[in-house]
Coordinates of C-alpha atoms in Angstrom, one line a residue:
M1 CA 12.4 5.7 -1.6
G2 CA 9.1 6.6 -3.2
Q3 CA 7.6 10.1 -3.2
K4 CA 3.9 11.0 -3.4
V5 CA 3.3 13.0 -6.6
A6 CA -0.4 12.5 -7.1
G7 CA -3.6 11.9 -5.3
T8 CA -6.5 14.0 -4.0
A9 CA -6.5 17.7 -4.8
Y10 CA -8.2 20.2 -2.5
I11 CA -10.0 23.1 -4.1
K12 CA -11.6 26.1 -2.6
V13 CA -13.7 28.6 -4.6
D14 CA -14.0 31.9 -2.7
G15 CA -13.7 29.9 0.5
M16 CA -16.2 27.2 -0.5
Q17 CA -14.5 23.7 -0.4
L18 CA -15.4 21.5 -3.4
T19 CA -15.4 17.7 -3.2
V20 CA -13.1 16.7 -6.0
T21 CA -13.6 13.2 -7.5
G22 CA -10.9 13.2 -10.2
G23 CA -7.8 15.2 -10.6
A24 CA -7.4 18.9 -11.2
E25 CA -5.5 20.4 -14.1
A26 CA -3.6 23.7 -14.2
P27 CA -1.2 25.1 -16.8
L28 CA 2.5 25.3 -16.1
S29 CA 3.0 28.3 -18.3
D30 CA 1.3 31.5 -19.3
K31 CA 2.2 31.1 -23.0
K32 CA 1.7 28.6 -25.8
R33 CA 4.5 28.0 -28.2
E34 CA 4.3 26.4 -31.7
T35 CA 7.2 25.6 -34.0
V36 CA 6.8 27.3 -37.4
Y37 CA 10.1 26.0 -38.7
P38 CA 12.8 24.0 -36.9
G39 CA 14.5 26.5 -34.5
F40 CA 11.8 29.1 -35.0
F41 CA 8.6 29.4 -33.0
K42 CA 5.6 31.7 -32.5
E43 CA 4.3 32.5 -29.0
E44 CA 0.7 33.3 -27.9
P45 CA -0.6 34.1 -24.5
L46 CA -2.5 31.3 -22.7
A47 CA -5.3 32.2 -20.4
P48 CA -4.8 30.8 -16.9
Y49 CA -7.3 28.1 -16.0
L50 CA -8.2 25.3 -13.6
K51 CA -10.2 22.2 -14.7
M52 CA -11.6 19.7 -12.3
T53 CA -14.4 17.1 -11.7
V54 CA -16.4 17.7 -8.5
L55 CA -19.3 16.0 -6.8
H56 CA -22.7 17.7 -6.9
T57 CA -23.1 17.6 -3.1
P58 CA -26.1 19.1 -1.2
D59 CA -23.9 21.9 0.1
L60 CA -22.6 23.0 -3.3
T61 CA -23.7 26.5 -3.9
I62 CA -24.3 26.6 -7.7
K63 CA -25.1 30.3 -7.7
T64 CA -21.6 31.1 -6.4
L65 CA -20.0 29.0 -9.2
T66 CA -22.2 30.2 -12.1
E67 CA -22.5 33.9 -11.3
G68 CA -19.0 34.6 -9.9
K69 CA -16.9 36.9 -12.2
D70 CA -14.0 37.8 -9.9
M71 CA -13.4 34.6 -7.8
T72 CA -10.2 33.4 -6.2
I73 CA -9.7 29.6 -6.6
T74 CA -7.0 27.8 -4.7
C75 CA -6.0 24.3 -5.7
E76 CA -3.7 22.3 -3.4
F77 CA -2.3 19.3 -5.2
N78 CA -1.4 16.2 -3.1
N79 CA 2.3 16.7 -3.9
G80 CA 2.2 20.0 -1.9
K81 CA 2.1 22.3 -4.9
V82 CA -0.5 25.1 -4.9
Y83 CA -2.0 27.0 -7.8
V84 CA -4.0 30.1 -7.2
L85 CA -6.3 31.5 -9.9
S86 CA -7.5 35.1 -9.4
G87 CA -10.1 37.0 -11.3
A88 CA -11.7 33.7 -12.1
Y89 CA -15.0 32.9 -13.8
M90 CA -16.6 29.7 -15.0
V91 CA -16.4 28.9 -18.7
D92 CA -17.9 26.2 -21.0
E93 CA -21.3 24.5 -20.2
P94 CA -21.0 22.5 -17.0
V95 CA -23.8 19.9 -16.4
S96 CA -24.6 17.8 -13.4
K97 CA -24.5 14.1 -14.3
G98 CA -27.2 12.1 -12.6
D99 CA -25.5 8.7 -13.0
D100 CA -22.5 9.6 -10.8
G101 CA -23.4 13.0 -9.4
S102 CA -20.3 14.7 -10.9
I103 CA -19.8 18.1 -12.5
E104 CA -16.9 18.9 -14.8
L105 CA -15.8 22.5 -14.2
Q106 CA -13.4 24.8 -15.9
F107 CA -12.5 28.3 -14.6
D108 CA -10.5 30.8 -16.6
G109 CA -9.0 33.8 -14.9
I110 CA -6.8 36.9 -15.1
K111 CA -3.8 35.5 -13.3
G112 CA -2.6 32.1 -12.3
V113 CA 0.3 31.7 -9.9
W114 CA 2.1 28.5 -8.7
Q115 CA 3.2 28.8 -5.1

């Protein structure tokens, strides 16, 4: 029997529903490990984040996205898993693409929790 593990993600930024065209991406861990010698590793903190591609719809409030500094972002993946990013703010340089109406967004935050 097959199980659905992928598909549409549902994302809300401070209650505003975004129309997601592609997938969404969230880290599984809050740390990054790197091997320095077989059996030995170093560990660094990894900032929690959410990446996604959304449509630039007429009801998309750009000001909320660009000026928010303490947002709560909820991402519900189609497999039923939910990731909540708190203390979120937009990073990088998002642009609206005229050819397909999409915007690639990345939000970093203070805390990311899988529920």
